[in-house]
Coordinates of C-alpha atoms in Angstrom, one line a residue:
M90 CA 45.1 -53.6 11.1
R91 CA 46.7 -52.0 14.2
L92 CA 47.9 -48.4 14.1
F93 CA 51.1 -47.3 15.9
A94 CA 53.1 -44.0 16.0
I95 CA 56.6 -43.0 17.0
G96 CA 58.4 -39.8 16.0
D97 CA 61.8 -38.1 16.3
L98 CA 63.9 -41.1 15.7
H99 CA 66.9 -39.0 14.9
L100 CA 68.8 -41.7 13.0
P101 CA 72.4 -40.8 12.3
G102 CA 72.3 -39.8 8.7
G103 CA 75.5 -41.6 7.7
D104 CA 77.6 -40.0 10.5
E105 CA 78.4 -41.0 14.0
K106 CA 76.0 -38.8 15.9
P107 CA 75.4 -40.4 19.3
M108 CA 72.2 -39.3 20.8
N109 CA 73.3 -40.0 24.4
I110 CA 74.8 -36.5 24.4
F111 CA 71.2 -35.6 25.2
G112 CA 71.1 -38.0 28.2
D113 CA 72.0 -41.5 29.1
H114 CA 68.4 -42.6 28.4
W115 CA 69.2 -42.2 24.6
E116 CA 71.9 -44.9 24.7
D117 CA 71.3 -47.4 21.8
H118 CA 67.8 -45.8 21.4
F119 CA 67.1 -47.2 17.9
A120 CA 68.0 -50.7 19.0
R121 CA 65.4 -50.5 21.7
I122 CA 62.8 -49.0 19.3
R123 CA 63.6 -51.8 16.8
E124 CA 63.2 -54.5 19.4
D125 CA 59.8 -53.2 20.5
W126 CA 58.7 -52.7 16.9
M127 CA 59.6 -56.2 15.9
S128 CA 57.8 -57.7 18.8
R129 CA 54.5 -55.8 18.2
V130 CA 54.1 -54.8 14.6
G131 CA 52.8 -57.1 12.0
D132 CA 53.0 -56.8 8.2
E133 CA 49.3 -55.8 8.1
D134 CA 49.8 -52.9 10.6
T135 CA 50.7 -49.3 10.0
V136 CA 53.3 -47.1 11.8
L137 CA 53.1 -43.3 11.6
I138 CA 56.5 -41.4 12.0
P139 CA 55.8 -37.7 12.4
G140 CA 59.1 -36.2 11.5
D141 CA 62.8 -35.8 12.6
I142 CA 63.7 -39.1 11.0
S143 CA 67.3 -38.6 10.1
W144 CA 70.1 -36.1 10.9
A145 CA 71.3 -36.4 7.2
M146 CA 71.7 -33.1 5.4
Q147 CA 71.3 -34.7 1.9
M148 CA 69.1 -37.4 0.5
Q149 CA 72.0 -39.7 -0.3
A150 CA 73.1 -39.7 3.4
A151 CA 69.5 -40.4 4.5
K152 CA 69.0 -43.5 2.4
A153 CA 70.6 -45.9 4.9
D154 CA 68.3 -44.7 7.6
L155 CA 65.3 -45.0 5.3
Q156 CA 66.4 -48.6 4.4
A157 CA 66.7 -49.4 8.1
L158 CA 63.1 -48.4 8.7
G159 CA 62.0 -50.1 5.5
Q160 CA 63.3 -53.4 6.8
L161 CA 61.0 -53.3 9.8
P162 CA 57.5 -54.8 9.6
G163 CA 54.4 -52.9 8.7
R164 CA 53.5 -50.0 6.4
K165 CA 55.3 -46.8 7.3
I166 CA 53.9 -43.3 6.8
I167 CA 56.5 -40.6 7.3
L168 CA 56.2 -36.8 7.7
K169 CA 58.9 -34.0 7.5
G170 CA 60.2 -32.6 10.7
N171 CA 62.2 -29.5 11.3
H172 CA 65.5 -31.4 11.3
D173 CA 64.8 -33.4 8.1
Y174 CA 67.0 -31.2 5.9
W175 CA 67.5 -34.1 3.5
W176 CA 63.8 -33.9 2.6
N177 CA 63.5 -31.6 -0.4
S178 CA 60.7 -32.2 -3.0
L179 CA 58.1 -34.8 -2.3
T180 CA 58.8 -36.4 -5.6
Q181 CA 62.5 -36.9 -4.7
V182 CA 61.5 -38.3 -1.3
R183 CA 59.0 -40.8 -2.8
S184 CA 61.5 -42.0 -5.3
A185 CA 64.0 -42.8 -2.6
L186 CA 61.6 -44.6 -0.2
P187 CA 61.8 -48.4 0.1
E188 CA 58.8 -50.6 -0.5
G189 CA 56.1 -50.2 2.2
M190 CA 57.0 -46.7 3.1
E191 CA 55.0 -43.6 2.0
A192 CA 55.4 -39.8 2.6
V193 CA 52.7 -37.4 3.7
Q194 CA 53.2 -33.7 2.9
H195 CA 50.0 -31.7 3.2
N196 CA 48.1 -34.5 1.5
A197 CA 46.3 -37.7 2.6
V198 CA 46.8 -41.4 2.4
D199 CA 44.3 -44.2 2.6
I200 CA 45.6 -46.9 5.1
G201 CA 42.5 -49.1 4.9
D202 CA 40.9 -48.8 8.4
A203 CA 41.6 -45.1 8.5
V204 CA 42.7 -42.1 6.4
V205 CA 45.9 -40.3 7.4
C206 CA 46.8 -36.7 6.4
G207 CA 49.2 -34.1 7.7
T208 CA 51.7 -31.3 7.6
R209 CA 54.7 -30.2 9.6
G210 CA 53.1 -27.3 11.5
W211 CA 55.2 -24.6 13.2
V212 CA 56.0 -22.8 16.5
L213 CA 52.9 -21.6 18.3
P214 CA 52.8 -17.9 19.2
T215 CA 52.0 -16.8 22.8
Q216 CA 51.4 -13.5 24.5
D217 CA 54.9 -13.6 25.9
A218 CA 56.5 -14.8 22.7
P219 CA 54.8 -13.5 19.5
L220 CA 56.1 -14.7 16.2
S221 CA 58.6 -12.8 14.1
P222 CA 57.3 -11.6 10.7
E223 CA 59.2 -14.5 9.0
D224 CA 57.9 -17.1 11.4
Q225 CA 54.3 -15.7 11.0
K226 CA 54.6 -16.3 7.2
I227 CA 55.6 -20.0 7.8
Y228 CA 52.9 -20.4 10.4
N229 CA 50.2 -19.0 8.1
R230 CA 51.5 -21.2 5.3
E231 CA 51.3 -24.3 7.5
L232 CA 47.7 -23.5 8.4
I233 CA 46.9 -23.4 4.6
R234 CA 48.7 -26.7 4.1
L235 CA 46.9 -28.4 7.0
E236 CA 43.6 -27.4 5.5
M237 CA 44.7 -28.8 2.1
A238 CA 45.5 -32.1 3.8
L239 CA 42.2 -32.2 5.6
E240 CA 40.3 -31.4 2.5
A241 CA 42.0 -34.2 0.7
A242 CA 41.3 -36.6 3.5
V243 CA 37.6 -35.9 3.9
K244 CA 37.1 -36.9 0.2
M245 CA 38.4 -40.4 1.1
L246 CA 36.8 -41.0 4.5
D247 CA 33.6 -42.8 3.8
G248 CA 32.9 -43.1 7.6
R249 CA 36.3 -44.2 8.6
P250 CA 38.5 -42.4 11.3
L251 CA 40.6 -39.4 10.2
V252 CA 44.1 -39.4 11.8
V253 CA 46.3 -36.3 11.4
M254 CA 50.1 -36.2 11.6
M255 CA 52.0 -33.1 12.6
H256 CA 55.6 -32.6 13.7
Y257 CA 55.2 -29.5 15.8
P258 CA 52.6 -29.6 18.6
P259 CA 49.3 -28.0 17.5
L260 CA 48.6 -27.3 21.2
Y261 CA 50.2 -27.4 24.6
D262 CA 48.8 -28.5 28.0
A263 CA 48.5 -24.8 29.0
L264 CA 47.6 -23.6 25.4
R265 CA 44.9 -25.7 23.9
D266 CA 42.9 -23.2 21.9
T267 CA 45.1 -22.4 18.9
D268 CA 44.6 -21.6 15.2
F269 CA 45.6 -25.2 14.5
T270 CA 43.1 -26.8 17.0
R271 CA 40.3 -24.5 15.7
L272 CA 41.0 -25.6 12.1
L273 CA 41.2 -29.3 13.1
E274 CA 37.8 -29.0 14.9
K275 CA 36.1 -27.9 11.6
Y276 CA 36.8 -31.5 10.3
P277 CA 35.9 -35.0 11.6
V278 CA 39.3 -35.6 13.1
H279 CA 39.6 -38.6 15.3
T280 CA 43.2 -38.3 16.5
V281 CA 46.2 -36.1 16.0
V282 CA 49.7 -37.5 16.6
Y283 CA 52.7 -35.1 16.9
G284 CA 56.3 -35.0 18.1
H285 CA 59.1 -32.4 18.4
L286 CA 59.1 -32.2 22.2
H287 CA 62.0 -33.7 24.2
G288 CA 63.4 -33.6 27.7
A289 CA 61.8 -31.0 29.9
G290 CA 59.6 -30.0 26.9
I291 CA 57.7 -33.3 27.2
R292 CA 56.0 -32.0 30.3
V293 CA 54.3 -29.2 28.4
G294 CA 52.9 -31.5 25.8
F295 CA 49.2 -32.4 25.8
N296 CA 48.0 -36.0 25.8
G297 CA 44.3 -36.4 26.0
V298 CA 41.0 -35.3 24.4
W299 CA 40.3 -31.7 23.7
N300 CA 37.0 -30.6 22.0
G301 CA 36.3 -34.1 20.8
I302 CA 39.8 -34.8 19.3
A303 CA 42.4 -37.1 20.8
Y304 CA 45.9 -35.7 20.9
R305 CA 49.0 -37.9 21.4
L306 CA 52.6 -36.8 21.8
T307 CA 54.8 -39.5 20.1
S308 CA 58.4 -38.2 20.2
C309 CA 60.3 -41.4 20.9
D310 CA 61.8 -40.3 24.3
S311 CA 58.3 -39.3 25.5
L312 CA 57.3 -42.9 24.9
G313 CA 60.3 -44.5 26.5
F314 CA 61.5 -45.6 23.1
T315 CA 58.6 -47.9 22.4
L316 CA 55.7 -47.4 19.9
A317 CA 52.4 -45.9 20.9
E318 CA 49.4 -47.8 19.7
I319 CA 46.7 -45.4 18.4
P320 CA 43.1 -46.7 19.0
L321 CA 40.7 -46.1 16.1
A322 CA 37.5 -47.1 17.9

């Protein structure tokens, strides 16, 4: 099994929503992703999709996007992003997913050669930009949910690598010691994949190893609209 990741697909959700309003490099972006996916991913492989899957507001409108992903090879593991308004209860999402696609929401999934767990995460506070009381509540809740996911994962590990999916960055290049990284470091995490960052924001993302954990930004435009292969060795 090979493991890949690509996030922030921003599929149209049943409406005409051209992504090239965010730059010419977004022109026909899903066709380019699909071409790369078809050329590299086999049925025995797994692809992680850490959020912002569809612009749809309701599940019914998201189904065509989910089916488009379901037709691609490999096992697909999806996570909720901040724009996935169609994603309500996990039960509802699971009932709508095509065969070969699974959802992670502060829980864990056994993918054979590794265990995957995750949660959405939230905006990181800084000295210059502390969180509002409402954002702080969400931030604290996401820390609790991440620990729930990690606890579920370690029960499955049996010596295999643990890969964590988050939508929001758990760290930045200039802000690596966060509540999320400190929590991740309490567990035998191998790799964290995350997304959310686009355009100029890509430059502040961190790709590399920090305190023994590999972090990989996988928003699709940061990857040039190709999939990132995630090494497990």
